[in-house]
Short mmCIF file of C-alpha atoms and ligand atoms in Angstrom, two decimals:
data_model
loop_
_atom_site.label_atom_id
_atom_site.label_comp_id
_atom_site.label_asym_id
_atom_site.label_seq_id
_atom_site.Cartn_x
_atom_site.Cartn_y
_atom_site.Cartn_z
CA UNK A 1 85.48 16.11 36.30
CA UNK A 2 88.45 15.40 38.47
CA UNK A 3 92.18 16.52 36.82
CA UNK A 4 94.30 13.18 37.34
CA UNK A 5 93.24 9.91 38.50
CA UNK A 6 94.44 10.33 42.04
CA UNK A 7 91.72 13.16 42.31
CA UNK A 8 88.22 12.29 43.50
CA UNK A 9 86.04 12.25 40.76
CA UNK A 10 82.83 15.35 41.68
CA UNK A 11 80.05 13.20 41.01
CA UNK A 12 81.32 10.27 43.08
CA UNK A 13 78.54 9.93 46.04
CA UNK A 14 79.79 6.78 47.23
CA UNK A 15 80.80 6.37 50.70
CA UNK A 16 81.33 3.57 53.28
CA UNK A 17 81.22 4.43 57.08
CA UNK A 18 84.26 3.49 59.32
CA UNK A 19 82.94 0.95 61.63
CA UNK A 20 84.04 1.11 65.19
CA UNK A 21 86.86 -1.20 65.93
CA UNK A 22 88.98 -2.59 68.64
CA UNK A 23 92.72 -1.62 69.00
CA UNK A 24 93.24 -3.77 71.98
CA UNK A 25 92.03 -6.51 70.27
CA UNK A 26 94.50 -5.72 67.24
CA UNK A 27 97.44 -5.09 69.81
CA UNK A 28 96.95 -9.03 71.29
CA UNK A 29 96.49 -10.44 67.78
CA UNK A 30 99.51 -8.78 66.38
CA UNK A 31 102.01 -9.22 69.73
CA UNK A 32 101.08 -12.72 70.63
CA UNK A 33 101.85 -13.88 66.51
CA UNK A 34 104.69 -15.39 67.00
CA UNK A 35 106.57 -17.72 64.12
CA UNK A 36 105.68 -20.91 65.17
CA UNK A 37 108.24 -23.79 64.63
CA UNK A 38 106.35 -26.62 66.19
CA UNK A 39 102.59 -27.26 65.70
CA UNK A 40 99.96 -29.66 68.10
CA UNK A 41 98.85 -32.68 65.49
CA UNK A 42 95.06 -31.19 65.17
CA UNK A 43 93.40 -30.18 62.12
CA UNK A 44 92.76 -26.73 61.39
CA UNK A 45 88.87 -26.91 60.61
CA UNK A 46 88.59 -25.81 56.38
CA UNK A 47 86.28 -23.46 56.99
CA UNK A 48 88.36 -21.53 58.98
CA UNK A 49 91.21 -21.62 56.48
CA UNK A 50 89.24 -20.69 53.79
CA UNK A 51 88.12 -17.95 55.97
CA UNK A 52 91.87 -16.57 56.59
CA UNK A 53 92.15 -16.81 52.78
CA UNK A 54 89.49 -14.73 51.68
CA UNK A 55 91.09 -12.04 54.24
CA UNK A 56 94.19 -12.32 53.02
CA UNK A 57 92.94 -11.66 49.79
CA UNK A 58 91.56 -7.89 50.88
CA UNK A 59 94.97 -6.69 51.43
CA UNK A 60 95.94 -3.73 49.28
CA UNK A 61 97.30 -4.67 46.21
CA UNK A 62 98.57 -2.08 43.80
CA UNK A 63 96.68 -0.77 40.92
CA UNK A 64 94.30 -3.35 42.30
CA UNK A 65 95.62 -5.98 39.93
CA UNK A 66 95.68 -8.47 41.89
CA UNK A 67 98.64 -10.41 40.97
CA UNK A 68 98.66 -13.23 43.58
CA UNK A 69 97.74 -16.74 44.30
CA UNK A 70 97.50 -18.58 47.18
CA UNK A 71 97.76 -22.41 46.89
CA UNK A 72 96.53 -24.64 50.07
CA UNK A 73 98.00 -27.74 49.65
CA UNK A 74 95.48 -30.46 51.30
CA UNK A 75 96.92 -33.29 49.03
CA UNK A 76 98.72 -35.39 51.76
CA UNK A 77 101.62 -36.52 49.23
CA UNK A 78 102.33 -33.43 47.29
CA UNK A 79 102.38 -31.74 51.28
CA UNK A 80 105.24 -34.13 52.34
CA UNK A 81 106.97 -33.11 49.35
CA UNK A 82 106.43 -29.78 50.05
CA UNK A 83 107.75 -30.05 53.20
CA UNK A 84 110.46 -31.45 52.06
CA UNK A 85 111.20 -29.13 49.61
CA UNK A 86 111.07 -26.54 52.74
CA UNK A 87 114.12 -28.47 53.92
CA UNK A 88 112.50 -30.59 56.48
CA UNK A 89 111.97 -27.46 58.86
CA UNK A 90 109.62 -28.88 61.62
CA UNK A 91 107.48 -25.51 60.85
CA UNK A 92 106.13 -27.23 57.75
CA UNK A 93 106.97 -30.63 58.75
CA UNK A 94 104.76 -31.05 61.38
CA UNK A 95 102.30 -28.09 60.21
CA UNK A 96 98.61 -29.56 59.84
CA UNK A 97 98.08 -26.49 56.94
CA UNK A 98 100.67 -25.71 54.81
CA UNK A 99 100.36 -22.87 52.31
CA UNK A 100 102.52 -21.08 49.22
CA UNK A 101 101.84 -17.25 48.65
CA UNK A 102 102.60 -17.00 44.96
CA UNK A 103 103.53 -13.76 42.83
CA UNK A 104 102.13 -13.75 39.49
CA UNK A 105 103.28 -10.20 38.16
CA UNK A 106 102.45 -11.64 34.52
CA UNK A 107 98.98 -11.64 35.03
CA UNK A 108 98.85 -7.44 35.36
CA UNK A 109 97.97 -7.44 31.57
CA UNK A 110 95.22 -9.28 31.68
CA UNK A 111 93.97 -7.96 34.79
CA UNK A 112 93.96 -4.82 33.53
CA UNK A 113 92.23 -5.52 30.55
CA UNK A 114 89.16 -6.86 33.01
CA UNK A 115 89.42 -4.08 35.37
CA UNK A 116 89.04 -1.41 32.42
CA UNK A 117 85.93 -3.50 31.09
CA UNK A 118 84.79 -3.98 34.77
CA UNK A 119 85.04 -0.57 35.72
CA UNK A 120 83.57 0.75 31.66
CA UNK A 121 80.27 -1.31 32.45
CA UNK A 122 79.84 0.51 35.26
CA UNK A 123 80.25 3.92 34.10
CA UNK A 124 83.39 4.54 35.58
CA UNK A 125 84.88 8.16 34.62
CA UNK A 126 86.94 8.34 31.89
CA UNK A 127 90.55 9.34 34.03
CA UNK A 128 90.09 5.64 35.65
CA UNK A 129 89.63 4.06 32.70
CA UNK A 130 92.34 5.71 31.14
CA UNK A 131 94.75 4.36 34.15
CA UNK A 132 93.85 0.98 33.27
CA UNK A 133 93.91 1.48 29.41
CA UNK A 134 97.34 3.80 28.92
CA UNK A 135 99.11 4.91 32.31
CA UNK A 136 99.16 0.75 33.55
CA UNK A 137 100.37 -0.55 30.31
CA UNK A 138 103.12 2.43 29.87
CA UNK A 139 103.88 1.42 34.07
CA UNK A 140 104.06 -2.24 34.29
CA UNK A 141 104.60 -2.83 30.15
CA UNK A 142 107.24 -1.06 28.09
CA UNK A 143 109.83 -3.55 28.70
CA UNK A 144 109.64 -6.08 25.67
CA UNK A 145 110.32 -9.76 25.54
CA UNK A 146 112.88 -11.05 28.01
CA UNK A 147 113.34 -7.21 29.12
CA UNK A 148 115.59 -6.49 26.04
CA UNK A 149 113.47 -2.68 26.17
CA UNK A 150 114.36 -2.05 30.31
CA UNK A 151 117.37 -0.23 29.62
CA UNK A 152 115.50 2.02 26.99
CA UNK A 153 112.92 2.56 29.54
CA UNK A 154 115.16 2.77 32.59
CA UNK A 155 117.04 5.79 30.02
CA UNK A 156 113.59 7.40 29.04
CA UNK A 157 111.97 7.42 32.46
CA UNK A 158 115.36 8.79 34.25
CA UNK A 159 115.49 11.23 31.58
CA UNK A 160 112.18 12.48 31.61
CA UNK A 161 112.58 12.36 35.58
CA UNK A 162 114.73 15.16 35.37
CA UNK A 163 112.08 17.52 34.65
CA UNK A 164 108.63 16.06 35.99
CA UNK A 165 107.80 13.79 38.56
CA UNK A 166 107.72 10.33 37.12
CA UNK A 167 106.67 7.09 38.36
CA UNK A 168 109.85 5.45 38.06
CA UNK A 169 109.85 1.26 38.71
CA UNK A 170 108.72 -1.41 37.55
CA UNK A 171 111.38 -0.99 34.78
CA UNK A 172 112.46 -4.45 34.44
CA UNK A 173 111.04 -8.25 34.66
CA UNK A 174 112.79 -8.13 38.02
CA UNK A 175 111.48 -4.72 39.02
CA UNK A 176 108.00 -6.61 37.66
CA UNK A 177 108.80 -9.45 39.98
CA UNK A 178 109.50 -6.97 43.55
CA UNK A 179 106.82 -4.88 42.69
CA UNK A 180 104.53 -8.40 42.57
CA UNK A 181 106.22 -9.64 46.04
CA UNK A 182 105.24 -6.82 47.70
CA UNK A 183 101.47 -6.87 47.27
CA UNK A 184 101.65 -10.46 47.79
CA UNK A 185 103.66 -10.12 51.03
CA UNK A 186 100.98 -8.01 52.08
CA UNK A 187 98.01 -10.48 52.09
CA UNK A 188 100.72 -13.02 53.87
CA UNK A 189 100.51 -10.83 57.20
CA UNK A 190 96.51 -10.69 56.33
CA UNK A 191 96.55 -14.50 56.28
CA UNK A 192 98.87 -14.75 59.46
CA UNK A 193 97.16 -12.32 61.47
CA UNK A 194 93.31 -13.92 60.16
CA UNK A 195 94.57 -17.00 61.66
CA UNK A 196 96.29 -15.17 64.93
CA UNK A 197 92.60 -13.32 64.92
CA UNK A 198 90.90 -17.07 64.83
CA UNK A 199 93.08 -18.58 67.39
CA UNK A 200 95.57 -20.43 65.34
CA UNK A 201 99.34 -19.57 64.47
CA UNK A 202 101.44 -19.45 61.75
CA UNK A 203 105.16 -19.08 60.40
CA UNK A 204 106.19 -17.73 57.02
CA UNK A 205 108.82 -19.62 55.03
CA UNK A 206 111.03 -18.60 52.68
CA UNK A 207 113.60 -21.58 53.35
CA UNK A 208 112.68 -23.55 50.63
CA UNK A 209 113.54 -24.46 47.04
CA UNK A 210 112.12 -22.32 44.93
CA UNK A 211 112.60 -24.56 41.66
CA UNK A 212 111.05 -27.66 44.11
CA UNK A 213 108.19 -26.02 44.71
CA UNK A 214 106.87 -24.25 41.39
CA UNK A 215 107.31 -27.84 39.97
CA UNK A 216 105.60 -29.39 42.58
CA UNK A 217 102.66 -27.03 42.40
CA UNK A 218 102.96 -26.83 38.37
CA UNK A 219 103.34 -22.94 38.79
CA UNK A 220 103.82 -21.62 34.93
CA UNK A 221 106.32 -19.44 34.14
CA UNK A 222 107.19 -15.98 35.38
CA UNK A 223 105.89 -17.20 38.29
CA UNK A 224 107.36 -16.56 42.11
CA UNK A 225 107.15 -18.21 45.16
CA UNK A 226 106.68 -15.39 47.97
CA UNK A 227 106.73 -17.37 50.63
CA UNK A 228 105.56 -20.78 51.98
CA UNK A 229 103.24 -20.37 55.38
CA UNK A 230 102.78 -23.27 57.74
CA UNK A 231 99.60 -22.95 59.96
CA UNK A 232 98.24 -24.70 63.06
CA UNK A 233 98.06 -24.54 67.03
CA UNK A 234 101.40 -24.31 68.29
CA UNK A 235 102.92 -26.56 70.31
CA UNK A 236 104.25 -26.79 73.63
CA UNK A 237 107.73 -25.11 72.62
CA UNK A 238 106.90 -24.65 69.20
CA UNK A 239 107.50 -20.63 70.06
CA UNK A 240 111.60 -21.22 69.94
CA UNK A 241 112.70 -17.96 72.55
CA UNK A 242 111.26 -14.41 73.44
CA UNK A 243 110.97 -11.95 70.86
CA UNK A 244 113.64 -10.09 70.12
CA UNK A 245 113.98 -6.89 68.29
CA UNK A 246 116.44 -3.92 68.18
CA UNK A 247 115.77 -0.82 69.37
CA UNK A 248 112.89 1.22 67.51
CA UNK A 249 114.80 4.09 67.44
CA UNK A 250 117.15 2.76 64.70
CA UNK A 251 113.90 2.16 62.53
CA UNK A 252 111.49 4.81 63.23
CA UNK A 253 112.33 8.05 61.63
CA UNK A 254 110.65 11.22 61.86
CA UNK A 255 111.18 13.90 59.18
C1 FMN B 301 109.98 -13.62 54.55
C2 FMN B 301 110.22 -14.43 55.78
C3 FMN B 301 110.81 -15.67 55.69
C4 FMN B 301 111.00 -16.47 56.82
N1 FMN B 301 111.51 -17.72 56.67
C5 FMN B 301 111.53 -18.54 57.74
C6 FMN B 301 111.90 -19.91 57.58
O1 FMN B 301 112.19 -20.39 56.50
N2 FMN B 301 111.91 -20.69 58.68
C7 FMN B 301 111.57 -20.22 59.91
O2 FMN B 301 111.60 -21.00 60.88
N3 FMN B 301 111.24 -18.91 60.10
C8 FMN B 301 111.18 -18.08 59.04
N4 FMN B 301 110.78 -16.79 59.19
C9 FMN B 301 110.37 -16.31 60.50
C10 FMN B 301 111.38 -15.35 61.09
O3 FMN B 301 112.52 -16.04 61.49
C11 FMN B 301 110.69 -14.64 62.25
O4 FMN B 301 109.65 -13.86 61.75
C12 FMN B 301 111.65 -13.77 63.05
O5 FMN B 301 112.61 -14.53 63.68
C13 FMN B 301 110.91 -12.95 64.11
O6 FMN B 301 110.15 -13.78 64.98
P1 FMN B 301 108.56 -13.61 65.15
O7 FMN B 301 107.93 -13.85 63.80
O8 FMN B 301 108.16 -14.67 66.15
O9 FMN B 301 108.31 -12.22 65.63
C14 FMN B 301 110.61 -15.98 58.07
C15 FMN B 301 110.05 -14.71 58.18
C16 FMN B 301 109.83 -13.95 57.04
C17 FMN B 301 109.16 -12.62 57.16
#
């Protein structure tokens, strides 16, 4: 029986086989997506959205919990409001598909809760089930209503941290809220790089009014929009200049 969860467990068998892939082909999908500001009027066929979506959904999230949503608004009046509520930006303006990525760190309870019964019907060992059922709770939980318990925790976990290694955030609704944003920001450059992949471009959006568009969309609370994508063919100057990036030196460290 494996010592923490991060160990392999000795009876697991299972295995899936790396299938042979194309780096060239990932190099052109991932240099020619550009942020498109200007889309061609032509429809982006559904199934090819829907597609993008499910692939966007098979990013990594953490502690697999899922805590995303992705809402494609096809309604034609609640998308001119939505555009509108981007500011007017001719990305979502004249986008045939427009998109909202959508963190949902509240849900982590009751994902949990499935992913523990999930996993228990089918005989998962007990270290995994015990992530779901103690360690997740104690991680994303232990904060009480409105936060009032984060500086407790925040005190308890910095304290302990002097002695062990400790997982230290989410120790707040906001920390709750990042730690959401980043697995959902993760199936955004799935979704942008499934549609790059099928032909079609994208920009990502976070010009927009946040309070606009959760009522728009009737997003409940402790909801967050991520980010808004636009998606379509671009347009004869919908790219707006060259790329431009600093030098990689300033961001690639070695250690
Ligand atoms: C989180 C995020 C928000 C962005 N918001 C907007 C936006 O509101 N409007 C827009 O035109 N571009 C937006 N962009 C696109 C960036 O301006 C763009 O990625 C950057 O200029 C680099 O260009 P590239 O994507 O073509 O490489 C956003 C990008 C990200 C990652």
């Amino acid at each position: 029986m494996a010592d923490s969860i991060f160990d392999r467990p000795l009876e697991n068998k299972y295995h899936e086989e790396a299938p042979v892939t194309d780096f060239e082909a990932f190099r052109k999908i991932v240099e020619s997506r550009r942020s498109i500001r200007v889309y061609e009027d032509r429809a982006v066929p559904d199934d090819v959205v829907r597609e993008c979506l499910r692939l966007a959904l098979l990013a990594p999230t953490s502690s697999n919990l899922q805590c995303w949503e992705f809402h494609w608004v096809k309604n034609p009046e609640i998308k001119a409001q939505l555009a509108k509520a981007c500011f007017g930006q001719p990305a979502a303006t004249t986008a045939p598909v427009l998109m909202v990525a959508v963190a949902r760190p509240n849900l982590w309870r009751r994902h949990a809760k499935e992913m523990a019964e999930l996993l228990e019907s089918q005989g998962a060992p007990k270290a995994v089930l015990s992530y779901y059922k103690k360690l997740v709770p104690a991680a994303y939980g232990l904060m009480g209503p409105f936060g009032v318990l984060s500086p407790l925790k925040w005190l308890v976990i910095n304290l302990m941290g002097l002695f062990q290694v400790m997982p230290r955030d989410p120790m707040s609704p906001w920390g709750l809220k990042t730690w959401a944003h980043k697995t959902v920001a993760l199936a955004c450059e799935n979704l942008m790089l499934a549609f790059r992949a099928a032909g079609y471009d994208t920009c990502p959006m976070e010009g927009f009014d946040e309070v606009r568009v959760k009522r728009l969309l009737k997003l409940p609370r402790g909801s967050s929009v991520t980010m808004v994508i636009s998606a379509g063919r671009r347009a004869v100057g919908g790219v707006y200049g060259a790329r431009v990036r600093f030098p990689e030196s300033r961001f690639l460290i070695e250690h």
